[in-house]
Short mmCIF file of C-alpha atoms in Angstrom, two decimals:
data_model
loop_
_atom_site.label_atom_id
_atom_site.label_comp_id
_atom_site.label_asym_id
_atom_site.label_seq_id
_atom_site.Cartn_x
_atom_site.Cartn_y
_atom_site.Cartn_z
CA UNK T 12 128.85 51.12 -146.49
CA UNK T 13 131.93 48.95 -146.40
CA UNK T 14 131.49 45.33 -145.32
CA UNK T 15 134.55 43.80 -143.68
CA UNK T 16 134.62 40.04 -144.08
CA UNK T 17 137.64 37.78 -143.83
CA UNK T 18 137.67 35.54 -146.89
CA UNK T 19 140.07 32.64 -147.32
CA UNK T 20 142.44 32.84 -150.24
CA UNK T 21 140.72 32.26 -153.56
CA UNK T 22 142.69 29.11 -154.25
CA UNK T 23 141.65 27.65 -150.91
CA UNK T 24 138.03 28.52 -151.62
CA UNK T 25 138.14 26.93 -155.07
CA UNK T 26 139.60 23.63 -153.86
CA UNK T 27 136.95 23.33 -151.14
CA UNK T 28 134.03 21.09 -152.07
CA UNK T 29 130.74 23.00 -152.04
CA UNK T 30 127.56 21.26 -151.03
CA UNK T 31 124.07 22.51 -151.72
CA UNK T 32 122.30 23.95 -148.67
CA UNK T 33 119.41 22.05 -147.14
CA UNK T 34 115.70 22.81 -147.05
CA UNK T 35 114.42 26.14 -148.25
CA UNK T 36 117.99 27.41 -148.72
CA UNK T 37 118.77 24.74 -151.36
CA UNK T 38 118.05 27.00 -154.41
CA UNK T 39 120.67 29.46 -153.11
CA UNK T 40 123.77 28.34 -154.96
CA UNK T 41 125.85 29.27 -158.00
CA UNK T 42 127.62 26.02 -158.80
CA UNK T 43 131.38 26.25 -158.48
CA UNK T 44 131.18 30.04 -158.11
CA UNK T 45 129.52 29.50 -154.72
CA UNK T 46 133.05 29.02 -153.36
CA UNK T 47 133.97 32.54 -154.50
CA UNK T 48 130.71 34.01 -153.15
CA UNK T 49 130.24 31.67 -150.17
CA UNK T 50 127.23 31.35 -147.86
CA UNK T 51 129.19 32.97 -145.03
CA UNK T 52 129.85 36.11 -147.08
CA UNK T 53 126.23 36.40 -148.17
CA UNK T 54 124.93 35.91 -144.62
CA UNK T 55 127.36 38.51 -143.27
CA UNK T 56 126.29 41.01 -145.91
CA UNK T 57 122.60 40.46 -145.18
CA UNK T 58 123.21 40.92 -141.47
CA UNK T 59 125.21 44.12 -142.01
CA UNK T 60 122.53 45.62 -144.24
CA UNK T 61 119.66 44.37 -142.02
CA UNK T 62 117.93 42.56 -144.87
CA UNK T 63 117.70 39.09 -143.31
CA UNK T 64 114.12 37.81 -143.42
CA UNK T 65 112.24 38.21 -140.12
CA UNK T 66 110.58 34.84 -140.53
CA UNK T 67 111.67 31.79 -142.48
CA UNK T 68 110.05 32.27 -145.87
CA UNK T 69 109.83 29.99 -148.88
CA UNK T 70 112.22 32.52 -150.48
CA UNK T 71 114.86 33.43 -147.87
CA UNK T 72 117.06 36.48 -148.39
CA UNK T 73 120.15 34.34 -149.02
CA UNK T 74 118.34 32.58 -151.86
CA UNK T 75 117.42 36.01 -153.25
CA UNK T 76 121.10 37.02 -153.41
CA UNK T 77 122.02 33.99 -155.50
CA UNK T 78 118.89 34.45 -157.61
CA UNK T 79 120.11 37.97 -158.51
CA UNK T 80 123.48 36.60 -159.60
CA UNK T 81 121.78 33.85 -161.62
CA UNK T 82 119.52 36.48 -163.19
CA UNK T 83 122.66 38.10 -164.64
CA UNK T 84 124.09 34.69 -165.56
CA UNK T 85 121.00 33.98 -167.71
CA UNK T 86 119.97 37.38 -169.14
CA UNK T 87 118.02 35.82 -172.02
CA UNK T 88 115.20 34.35 -169.88
CA UNK T 89 112.61 35.68 -167.44
CA UNK T 90 112.38 35.31 -163.67
CA UNK T 91 110.56 31.99 -163.71
CA UNK T 92 112.99 30.34 -166.10
CA UNK T 93 115.94 31.64 -164.07
CA UNK T 94 114.38 29.98 -161.02
CA UNK T 95 113.87 26.76 -162.97
CA UNK T 96 117.56 26.71 -163.90
CA UNK T 97 118.56 27.21 -160.25
CA UNK T 98 116.40 24.32 -159.12
CA UNK T 99 116.60 21.92 -162.07
CA UNK T 100 119.48 19.92 -160.58
CA UNK T 101 118.05 19.65 -157.06
CA UNK T 102 116.63 16.18 -157.52
CA UNK T 103 114.88 14.81 -154.44
CA UNK T 104 114.86 18.16 -152.61
CA UNK T 105 111.45 19.81 -152.28
CA UNK T 106 111.73 23.44 -153.39
CA UNK T 107 109.25 26.29 -153.73
CA UNK T 108 107.61 27.17 -157.02
CA UNK T 109 107.22 30.95 -156.77
CA UNK T 110 105.35 33.15 -159.21
CA UNK T 111 106.97 35.92 -161.19
CA UNK T 112 105.44 38.45 -158.79
CA UNK T 113 106.94 36.65 -155.78
CA UNK T 114 110.41 36.77 -157.35
CA UNK T 115 109.93 40.45 -158.18
CA UNK T 116 108.89 41.12 -154.57
CA UNK T 117 112.02 39.24 -153.43
CA UNK T 118 114.17 41.68 -155.41
CA UNK T 119 112.38 44.66 -153.90
CA UNK T 120 112.73 43.30 -150.36
CA UNK T 121 116.49 42.98 -150.75
CA UNK T 122 117.24 46.34 -152.41
CA UNK T 123 120.61 47.41 -153.82
CA UNK T 124 122.78 47.64 -150.67
CA UNK T 125 123.24 43.88 -150.07
CA UNK T 126 124.27 43.36 -153.69
CA UNK T 127 126.85 46.15 -153.63
CA UNK T 128 128.68 44.77 -150.60
CA UNK T 129 129.83 41.43 -152.16
CA UNK T 130 131.31 43.37 -155.05
CA UNK T 131 133.26 45.60 -152.67
CA UNK T 132 134.61 42.48 -150.94
CA UNK T 133 135.62 40.72 -154.18
CA UNK T 134 136.88 43.80 -156.08
CA UNK T 135 140.61 44.39 -156.21
CA UNK T 136 143.78 43.30 -158.03
CA UNK T 137 144.01 39.55 -158.59
CA UNK T 138 147.52 39.13 -159.99
CA UNK T 139 150.53 37.97 -158.05
CA UNK T 140 153.90 39.68 -158.55
CA UNK T 141 155.00 36.84 -160.85
CA UNK T 142 151.86 36.79 -163.02
CA UNK T 143 152.86 37.50 -166.66
CA UNK T 144 151.76 40.76 -168.28
CA UNK T 145 150.56 42.65 -165.21
CA UNK T 146 153.53 44.85 -164.30
CA UNK T 147 155.75 47.47 -165.85
CA UNK T 148 158.93 47.37 -163.83
CA UNK T 149 157.95 47.98 -160.21
CA UNK T 150 154.44 49.16 -161.09
CA UNK T 151 151.15 47.32 -161.46
CA UNK T 152 149.37 48.63 -164.58
CA UNK T 153 145.76 49.74 -164.13
CA UNK T 154 143.48 51.90 -166.26
CA UNK T 155 140.52 54.24 -166.09
CA UNK T 156 137.83 54.09 -168.76
CA UNK T 157 134.11 54.65 -169.08
CA UNK T 158 131.35 52.78 -170.88
CA UNK T 159 128.24 54.72 -171.91
CA UNK T 160 126.50 52.05 -174.01
CA UNK T 161 124.73 50.04 -171.30
CA UNK T 162 121.11 50.35 -172.39
CA UNK T 163 118.18 50.22 -169.99
CA UNK T 164 114.41 49.94 -170.57
CA UNK T 165 112.75 53.12 -171.80
CA UNK T 166 110.48 53.54 -168.78
CA UNK T 167 109.36 56.88 -167.25
CA UNK T 168 111.32 56.24 -164.03
CA UNK T 169 114.50 55.34 -165.91
CA UNK T 170 114.17 58.48 -168.07
CA UNK T 171 113.62 60.59 -164.96
CA UNK T 172 116.98 59.41 -163.61
CA UNK T 173 119.07 58.95 -166.76
CA UNK T 174 117.35 61.20 -169.30
CA UNK T 175 117.24 60.42 -172.98
CA UNK T 176 120.20 59.70 -175.24
CA UNK T 177 120.41 61.67 -178.46
CA UNK T 178 122.01 59.01 -180.69
CA UNK T 179 119.68 56.08 -179.90
CA UNK T 180 116.27 55.45 -178.40
CA UNK T 181 117.10 53.80 -175.06
CA UNK T 182 118.35 55.61 -171.95
CA UNK T 183 121.91 54.58 -171.17
CA UNK T 184 123.94 54.13 -168.02
CA UNK T 185 127.47 55.49 -167.62
CA UNK T 186 129.82 52.92 -166.06
CA UNK T 187 133.29 53.98 -164.89
CA UNK T 188 135.74 51.33 -163.69
CA UNK T 189 139.32 51.03 -162.53
CA UNK T 190 140.70 47.81 -164.02
CA UNK T 191 143.88 45.80 -163.56
CA UNK T 192 144.87 45.57 -167.22
CA UNK T 193 146.82 42.32 -167.02
CA UNK T 194 143.92 40.31 -165.57
CA UNK T 195 140.99 42.64 -166.45
CA UNK T 196 139.87 42.39 -162.84
CA UNK T 197 137.72 45.22 -161.47
CA UNK T 198 139.36 47.24 -158.71
CA UNK T 199 136.41 49.62 -158.36
CA UNK T 200 133.28 50.76 -160.19
CA UNK T 201 130.72 53.57 -160.13
CA UNK T 202 127.81 54.29 -162.44
CA UNK T 203 125.02 56.79 -163.05
CA UNK T 204 123.64 59.23 -165.65
CA UNK T 205 125.81 59.93 -168.69
CA UNK T 206 125.51 63.71 -168.26
CA UNK T 207 127.89 63.73 -165.28
CA UNK T 208 130.93 62.96 -167.45
CA UNK T 209 133.75 60.43 -167.15
CA UNK T 210 136.13 62.59 -165.12
CA UNK T 211 133.54 63.23 -162.42
CA UNK T 212 132.99 59.50 -162.01
CA UNK T 213 136.71 58.70 -162.10
CA UNK T 214 137.33 61.11 -159.21
CA UNK T 215 135.19 58.84 -157.03
CA UNK T 216 137.66 55.99 -157.64
CA UNK T 217 140.91 57.87 -157.01
CA UNK T 218 141.07 56.61 -153.41
CA UNK T 219 141.71 53.10 -154.82
CA UNK T 220 145.03 54.11 -156.39
CA UNK T 221 148.25 53.06 -154.66
CA UNK T 222 151.88 54.23 -155.01
CA UNK T 223 152.79 50.93 -156.73
CA UNK T 224 150.29 51.52 -159.57
CA UNK T 225 150.79 52.99 -163.04
CA UNK T 226 147.51 54.41 -164.34
CA UNK T 227 146.73 54.39 -168.07
CA UNK T 228 143.98 56.58 -169.50
CA UNK T 229 142.71 57.94 -172.79
CA UNK T 230 142.20 61.51 -173.95
CA UNK T 231 139.79 63.51 -171.83
CA UNK T 232 141.33 62.65 -168.44
CA UNK T 233 144.15 65.21 -168.77
CA UNK T 234 142.35 68.05 -166.97
CA UNK T 235 144.69 69.95 -164.66
CA UNK T 236 142.73 69.25 -161.46
CA UNK T 237 142.21 65.55 -162.20
CA UNK T 238 145.89 65.06 -163.04
CA UNK T 239 146.89 66.77 -159.79
CA UNK T 240 144.48 64.67 -157.73
CA UNK T 241 145.67 61.42 -159.34
CA UNK T 242 149.32 62.31 -158.77
CA UNK T 243 148.60 63.18 -155.13
CA UNK T 244 147.70 59.53 -154.49
CA UNK T 245 151.30 58.54 -155.22
CA UNK T 246 150.39 56.54 -158.32
CA UNK T 247 152.18 57.21 -161.59
CA UNK T 248 150.34 58.26 -164.75
CA UNK T 249 150.64 57.44 -168.46
CA UNK T 250 147.92 58.86 -170.69
CA UNK T 251 147.13 60.60 -173.95
CA UNK T 252 147.14 64.36 -174.21
CA UNK T 253 144.62 66.21 -176.31
CA UNK T 254 146.09 67.79 -179.43
CA UNK T 255 144.90 71.29 -178.50
CA UNK T 256 146.94 71.33 -175.27
CA UNK T 257 150.10 73.46 -175.40
CA UNK T 258 152.87 72.41 -173.05
CA UNK T 259 156.03 74.43 -172.36
CA UNK T 260 159.38 72.82 -173.13
CA UNK T 261 161.45 72.86 -169.95
CA UNK T 262 164.20 70.37 -170.81
CA UNK T 263 165.00 68.03 -173.72
CA UNK T 264 165.75 64.39 -172.95
CA UNK T 265 167.96 61.93 -174.83
CA UNK T 266 165.11 59.69 -176.03
CA UNK T 267 163.30 62.53 -177.84
CA UNK T 268 160.81 63.33 -175.08
CA UNK T 269 160.88 66.51 -173.02
CA UNK T 270 159.98 67.70 -169.56
CA UNK T 271 157.03 70.03 -169.14
CA UNK T 272 154.36 71.00 -166.66
CA UNK T 273 150.56 70.74 -166.68
CA UNK T 274 148.96 72.82 -163.99
CA UNK T 275 151.13 72.14 -160.95
CA UNK T 276 152.30 68.65 -161.98
CA UNK T 277 155.66 68.07 -163.60
CA UNK T 278 155.28 65.70 -166.55
CA UNK T 279 157.18 64.25 -169.45
CA UNK T 280 155.72 64.62 -172.94
CA UNK T 281 156.24 62.04 -175.69
CA UNK T 282 155.24 62.80 -179.29
CA UNK T 283 155.28 59.71 -181.50
CA UNK T 284 154.51 58.82 -185.10
CA UNK T 285 153.28 55.26 -185.67
CA UNK T 286 153.45 53.81 -189.20
CA UNK T 287 151.49 50.62 -189.87
CA UNK T 288 152.03 48.43 -192.94
CA UNK T 289 149.32 45.88 -193.73
CA UNK T 290 149.61 42.60 -195.62
CA UNK T 291 147.90 44.06 -198.70
CA UNK T 292 150.43 46.88 -198.91
CA UNK T 293 148.27 49.54 -197.26
CA UNK T 294 150.33 52.01 -195.21
CA UNK T 295 148.89 54.58 -192.86
CA UNK T 296 150.30 56.80 -190.15
CA UNK T 297 148.94 57.87 -186.78
CA UNK T 298 150.19 60.19 -184.07
CA UNK T 299 150.23 59.71 -180.31
CA UNK T 300 150.92 62.39 -177.76
CA UNK T 301 151.50 60.94 -174.32
CA UNK T 302 152.21 62.45 -170.92
CA UNK T 303 153.65 60.60 -167.96
CA UNK T 304 154.87 61.34 -164.47
CA UNK T 305 157.68 58.78 -165.05
CA UNK T 306 160.26 61.45 -165.79
CA UNK T 307 163.42 59.29 -165.79
CA UNK T 308 164.10 58.66 -169.49
CA UNK T 309 166.93 56.20 -168.82
CA UNK T 310 164.84 53.96 -166.59
CA UNK T 311 161.63 54.32 -168.63
CA UNK T 312 162.50 55.00 -172.31
CA UNK T 313 159.91 56.63 -174.54
CA UNK T 314 159.70 53.62 -176.88
CA UNK T 315 158.86 51.30 -173.97
CA UNK T 316 156.12 53.64 -172.73
CA UNK T 317 154.58 53.90 -176.19
CA UNK T 318 154.44 50.12 -176.42
CA UNK T 319 153.01 49.88 -172.90
CA UNK T 320 150.23 52.37 -173.62
CA UNK T 321 148.62 49.84 -175.96
CA UNK T 322 147.76 47.77 -172.86
CA UNK T 323 145.00 50.31 -172.16
CA UNK T 324 142.86 48.49 -174.72
CA UNK T 325 142.57 45.55 -172.32
CA UNK T 326 139.96 47.70 -170.60
CA UNK T 327 137.80 47.53 -173.73
CA UNK T 328 138.02 43.73 -173.58
CA UNK T 329 136.63 43.84 -170.04
CA UNK T 330 133.65 45.88 -171.24
CA UNK T 331 133.19 43.48 -174.15
CA UNK T 332 132.89 40.61 -171.67
CA UNK T 333 130.28 42.55 -169.68
CA UNK T 334 128.14 43.81 -172.54
CA UNK T 335 128.44 41.10 -175.18
CA UNK T 336 129.62 37.88 -173.51
CA UNK T 337 127.51 37.99 -170.33
CA UNK T 338 124.64 40.23 -171.48
CA UNK T 339 124.79 39.13 -175.14
CA UNK T 340 124.11 42.72 -176.21
CA UNK T 341 120.79 42.85 -174.35
CA UNK T 342 119.59 45.78 -172.29
CA UNK T 343 119.20 45.55 -168.52
CA UNK T 344 115.89 44.39 -167.07
CA UNK T 345 114.94 46.93 -164.42
CA UNK T 346 112.50 49.81 -164.88
CA UNK T 347 113.54 52.04 -162.00
CA UNK T 348 116.69 53.36 -160.34
CA UNK T 349 116.68 50.99 -157.36
CA UNK T 350 116.34 47.97 -159.63
CA UNK T 351 119.07 49.17 -161.99
CA UNK T 352 121.52 49.75 -159.14
CA UNK T 353 120.79 46.29 -157.73
CA UNK T 354 121.16 44.65 -161.14
CA UNK T 355 124.39 46.46 -161.98
CA UNK T 356 126.06 45.45 -158.70
CA UNK T 357 124.97 41.85 -159.30
CA UNK T 358 126.42 41.95 -162.83
CA UNK T 359 129.72 43.39 -161.61
CA UNK T 360 129.92 40.82 -158.80
CA UNK T 361 129.33 37.97 -161.24
CA UNK T 362 132.00 39.31 -163.59
CA UNK T 363 134.55 39.61 -160.79
CA UNK T 364 133.78 36.09 -159.53
CA UNK T 365 134.42 34.65 -163.00
CA UNK T 366 137.67 36.62 -163.34
CA UNK T 367 138.79 35.35 -159.93
CA UNK T 368 138.41 31.71 -160.98
CA UNK T 369 140.12 32.36 -164.33
CA UNK T 370 143.14 34.12 -162.83
CA UNK T 371 143.62 31.42 -160.19
CA UNK T 372 143.50 28.80 -162.94
CA UNK T 373 146.17 30.65 -164.94
CA UNK T 374 148.40 31.08 -161.89
CA UNK T 375 148.24 27.35 -161.12
CA UNK T 376 150.36 26.77 -164.25
CA UNK T 377 153.50 28.94 -164.07
CA UNK T 378 154.01 31.15 -167.10
CA UNK T 379 150.36 31.15 -168.22
CA UNK T 380 149.14 34.62 -169.12
CA UNK T 381 145.61 35.31 -167.78
CA UNK T 382 145.05 37.27 -170.98
CA UNK T 383 144.84 33.94 -172.87
CA UNK T 384 142.04 32.53 -170.71
CA UNK T 385 138.72 32.49 -172.57
CA UNK T 386 135.92 34.28 -170.76
CA UNK T 387 133.28 32.55 -172.90
CA UNK T 388 134.46 29.11 -171.76
CA UNK T 389 134.37 30.14 -168.09
CA UNK T 390 130.89 31.65 -168.45
CA UNK T 391 129.39 28.66 -170.25
CA UNK T 392 130.87 26.22 -167.70
CA UNK T 393 129.42 28.28 -164.85
CA UNK T 394 125.99 28.20 -166.51
CA UNK T 395 126.15 24.43 -166.97
CA UNK T 396 127.07 23.94 -163.32
CA UNK T 397 124.14 26.06 -162.09
CA UNK T 398 121.70 24.01 -164.16
CA UNK T 399 123.17 20.77 -162.84
CA UNK T 400 123.50 22.08 -159.25
CA UNK T 401 127.10 20.86 -159.43
CA UNK T 402 129.48 21.51 -156.60
CA UNK T 403 133.25 21.42 -156.97
CA UNK T 404 134.88 18.12 -157.71
CA UNK T 405 138.64 18.63 -157.25
CA UNK T 406 140.97 16.94 -159.68
CA UNK T 407 143.61 14.44 -158.66
CA UNK T 408 146.02 17.19 -157.61
CA UNK T 409 143.24 18.93 -155.67
CA UNK T 410 144.02 22.31 -157.21
CA UNK T 411 141.30 23.20 -159.72
CA UNK T 412 137.60 22.92 -160.25
CA UNK T 413 135.82 22.27 -163.53
CA UNK T 414 135.91 25.91 -164.68
CA UNK T 415 139.66 26.12 -164.20
CA UNK T 416 140.33 22.84 -165.99
CA UNK T 417 138.20 23.79 -168.98
CA UNK T 418 139.76 27.24 -169.20
CA UNK T 419 143.28 25.79 -169.20
CA UNK T 420 142.35 23.18 -171.80
CA UNK T 421 141.00 25.85 -174.17
CA UNK T 422 143.48 28.69 -173.92
CA UNK T 423 143.23 31.27 -176.67
CA UNK T 424 145.83 31.27 -179.42
CA UNK T 425 148.44 34.04 -179.49
CA UNK T 426 147.02 37.30 -180.76
CA UNK T 427 147.31 38.12 -184.42
CA UNK T 428 148.99 41.38 -185.35
CA UNK T 429 146.09 43.19 -186.96
CA UNK T 430 144.51 46.60 -187.04
CA UNK T 431 140.90 47.67 -187.26
CA UNK T 432 138.99 50.91 -187.03
CA UNK T 433 136.55 51.91 -184.36
CA UNK T 434 133.44 51.65 -186.47
CA UNK T 435 130.10 50.20 -185.39
CA UNK T 436 127.54 48.92 -187.87
CA UNK T 437 124.59 50.34 -185.91
CA UNK T 438 123.36 53.48 -187.72
CA UNK T 439 122.56 55.11 -184.37
CA UNK T 440 126.10 54.75 -183.00
CA UNK T 441 128.32 57.80 -182.86
CA UNK T 442 131.07 55.57 -184.32
CA UNK T 443 128.99 54.52 -187.33
CA UNK T 444 130.74 57.10 -189.52
CA UNK T 445 134.20 58.57 -189.32
CA UNK T 446 136.46 60.84 -191.28
CA UNK T 447 138.62 59.43 -194.05
CA UNK T 448 141.99 59.44 -192.29
CA UNK T 449 143.68 56.76 -194.39
CA UNK T 450 142.98 53.85 -192.06
CA UNK T 451 141.38 50.73 -193.57
CA UNK T 452 137.67 50.20 -193.06
CA UNK T 453 138.05 46.50 -192.23
CA UNK T 454 140.37 44.50 -190.00
CA UNK T 455 143.69 43.72 -191.73
CA UNK T 456 146.81 41.79 -190.84
CA UNK T 457 149.83 43.94 -190.00
CA UNK T 458 153.24 43.04 -191.37
CA UNK T 459 155.22 45.92 -189.91
CA UNK T 460 154.80 48.59 -187.24
CA UNK T 461 157.34 51.40 -186.88
CA UNK T 462 157.35 53.83 -183.96
CA UNK T 463 159.28 57.09 -184.27
CA UNK T 464 159.65 59.46 -181.34
CA UNK T 465 159.30 63.02 -182.63
CA UNK T 466 161.65 65.44 -180.99
CA UNK T 467 160.39 68.99 -180.37
CA UNK T 468 161.53 71.54 -182.91
CA UNK T 469 164.09 74.23 -182.16
CA UNK T 470 161.31 76.78 -181.80
CA UNK T 471 158.26 75.64 -179.92
CA UNK T 472 154.96 77.33 -180.82
CA UNK T 473 154.13 80.03 -178.27
CA UNK T 474 151.63 79.25 -175.58
CA UNK T 475 148.16 80.68 -176.29
CA UNK T 476 147.41 84.02 -174.72
CA UNK T 477 143.76 83.04 -174.16
CA UNK T 478 142.79 79.88 -172.28
CA UNK T 479 140.55 77.34 -173.98
CA UNK T 480 138.76 77.00 -170.64
CA UNK T 481 135.55 79.02 -170.94
CA UNK T 482 135.92 80.26 -167.38
CA UNK T 483 138.79 82.51 -168.50
CA UNK T 484 137.36 83.50 -171.88
CA UNK T 485 135.46 86.69 -172.65
CA UNK T 486 131.69 85.97 -172.47
CA UNK T 487 131.13 86.80 -176.14
CA UNK T 488 133.75 84.22 -177.17
CA UNK T 489 132.53 81.36 -175.02
CA UNK T 490 131.22 78.29 -176.84
CA UNK T 491 127.83 78.49 -175.14
CA UNK T 492 127.27 82.09 -176.28
CA UNK T 493 128.39 81.30 -179.83
CA UNK T 494 126.03 78.33 -180.08
CA UNK T 495 123.12 80.28 -178.60
CA UNK T 496 123.71 83.04 -181.14
CA UNK T 497 123.72 80.49 -183.96
CA UNK T 498 120.41 78.99 -182.84
CA UNK T 499 118.76 82.39 -182.30
CA UNK T 500 119.61 83.55 -185.83
CA UNK T 501 116.99 81.06 -187.05
CA UNK T 502 114.88 80.24 -183.97
CA UNK T 503 112.57 77.79 -185.74
CA UNK T 504 115.26 75.69 -187.34
CA UNK T 505 115.90 72.23 -185.90
CA UNK T 506 119.64 71.70 -185.45
CA UNK T 507 121.39 68.38 -185.05
CA UNK T 508 124.54 68.10 -182.87
CA UNK T 509 126.61 66.99 -185.88
CA UNK T 510 125.61 70.15 -187.79
CA UNK T 511 126.56 72.44 -184.90
CA UNK T 512 129.88 70.64 -184.32
CA UNK T 513 130.73 70.87 -188.04
CA UNK T 514 129.78 74.58 -188.12
CA UNK T 515 132.29 75.56 -185.42
CA UNK T 516 134.91 72.88 -186.01
CA UNK T 517 136.53 73.15 -182.54
CA UNK T 518 134.44 70.61 -180.64
CA UNK T 519 134.03 66.85 -180.93
CA UNK T 520 130.64 65.32 -181.65
CA UNK T 521 130.63 63.46 -178.33
CA UNK T 522 131.23 66.70 -176.40
CA UNK T 523 128.54 68.42 -178.45
CA UNK T 524 125.99 65.77 -177.49
CA UNK T 525 126.79 66.21 -173.78
CA UNK T 526 126.73 70.01 -173.78
CA UNK T 527 123.51 70.35 -175.77
CA UNK T 528 121.79 67.84 -173.49
CA UNK T 529 122.98 69.71 -170.40
CA UNK T 530 121.88 73.10 -171.74
CA UNK T 531 118.48 71.68 -172.69
CA UNK T 532 118.00 70.36 -169.14
CA UNK T 533 118.71 73.83 -167.71
CA UNK T 534 116.34 75.55 -170.16
CA UNK T 535 118.91 77.51 -172.20
CA UNK T 536 117.78 75.74 -175.38
CA UNK T 537 114.95 73.37 -176.22
CA UNK T 538 115.12 69.71 -177.18
CA UNK T 539 112.28 68.98 -179.60
CA UNK T 540 113.07 65.38 -180.43
CA UNK T 541 115.87 62.77 -180.40
CA UNK T 542 118.96 64.76 -181.42
CA UNK T 543 116.97 67.87 -182.47
CA UNK T 544 117.53 71.26 -180.80
CA UNK T 545 116.21 74.78 -181.35
CA UNK T 546 116.31 78.18 -179.65
CA UNK T 547 112.55 78.24 -179.07
CA UNK T 548 109.98 75.59 -178.37
CA UNK T 549 107.30 75.09 -180.99
CA UNK T 550 104.92 72.45 -182.24
CA UNK T 551 103.79 71.69 -185.75
CA UNK T 552 100.26 72.62 -186.83
CA UNK T 553 98.05 69.52 -186.80
CA UNK T 554 96.36 68.46 -190.00
CA UNK T 555 92.61 69.08 -190.24
CA UNK T 556 90.41 66.10 -189.53
CA UNK T 557 89.66 63.87 -192.48
CA UNK T 558 86.35 64.44 -194.24
CA UNK T 559 84.02 61.47 -194.26
CA UNK T 560 81.40 61.03 -196.95
#
C-alpha cells in the first residue's frame, strides 16, 4: 500500500516549532524529529491503514507509532523504560503508566502496515543538484547492497520464517536497500529470509531507478537478466564483474577499456590494477574488473570511473549506522514475523528521519559535504531531546534546530588515506579468516595509490564452450550432482561448507552456505547441526545410564 501525503519541504518542517500534544496524546512525540514525522502524517497513515483506535484509550494509536520509533531510538532498554524516557520531560501533564503487557498489546494492535507507510513517504533522494559529492556529471550516484548480519531472537516462530544460519547461532534477516551514496539516504528497502539471495531482493527495488541515476554495485549483481532489467529502467550501471565471466572484445577504446556485450546489453569493460603503498613500506596489488553502460570513453574516462566506484563503500557506512550506531550491535527484539517487520520499518524510518535532518543542516551551509556530518552526534542529540520532551527552538536566523546546529559544530575531519582488510574478530563470522593475498592485516596509512588500466591483449582467451550456468550443463557435471556424489561416497561423514568449497575450488564459501542450506530445506541432503551436512540422517548412540551404588 502506498500512502500519498503532501509534506512540506524538510527545511520548512525543521524551522517550525513543535509543541507537545495535549492530554493522552502527549507521550506521542520524538523531540525535534517530530517535525520530520509530524502528527498529520501519522494520523493520515493510521486512517489509511484503518488502525485508529475505536475509542479514546490511555494508549492511542498515534502514541503507539511514536513509541515504536522511540523503541528503536533506545534499543538498550525494555518497553517500560522506553515509555519512561518518552514521558520524563512532560512535567505537569498527567500521563498513563502502562504495564509491559499493555505496551506489547499496543504493538500488536498496530501491526506492521502503519509503520511501513511513513518510511515510504520519507524514503527518497535528499540531495539537491548543488550538494557536494552526490553526482557524477549529469547522474546521481546510487548503489545496491545487501546486509545479512541483522540478528533476531532465536525463537521458534523466527526460525520458521528465517531458518537457521550456519555460521552463527542466531537467525538473521536479509536487508536490501537502494541508497543515495552522497547522503546515505535510503531510496527503498526490502527484507526477508537470507535464502532468497540479494539479486532477488534487488529486483523488487528496480522500479525506483530513474534515467538520471548511475547505479553502483558489487560482484554478484552481474547476472544477465538482472543487468538487462536494470538497464531497461533507463539508469546507467557501474559495477564489478566476476573474474570467471568471459566477455567478447568488440572494439578497443583509447583509454584502455573495450566494448563488449553481456546477454543483450552492450557494456564497456575496464580491467584495472591498483597498487597501494603504505607508510611502513608495504606494497600490495589488487585487480578490479568493472562493467558500465557508460560507453563514451571521452566523456567518461576509465580512470574517473575507477575512482568513482570507490563511492560504493558509502553504502557500508549506512549499514554501520543502522547496526552499530543505532542498534549498538544488539539483535532485534521481536519473536515473530509480524513483530520483526514492524520493528524493521520503524528502524528504517528513524534512520531516514535522522538523515533528513543531517542533510538539511549540511545544505544550509553552502559547500558542506553531508558525508562529514556525524551520525553519532545527530543520534545522541535526538535521544536527549526525547528525554527532555524538547521541541524545536529555532536559532536567530530561524534556519536550524538543535540537531542541525550540533552536527555543524562537530563536523568530521577529512578522511585519512588508509587501507584495511575485511576481517571481523568474531570467530563465527565468515570474514574471520581470509587467504593470504599480501594485504596487511591491520589498518595502515597509505602514502601512494597508483591505478593502471590494463588493455586487453592481442589475443583474447576464447569464450568457454560450456556455460557455467548449471541449466546448460550436462547433469553429471552440475555442481549439485558433484556435491551429492561427494557426500554419498561417505554417507555418515559430517561435512562443513568450508571443506566442500575447498574440495571443489570453484565456489565461494558464501555461495556454498546458501546452496547447502537450500538443498537441506528441500530434502536433498540433511543438516545435522550448525554448519554440518551429510547425505543421510543419523543420530549418535546414547550412552548407557550411569550405575548407582
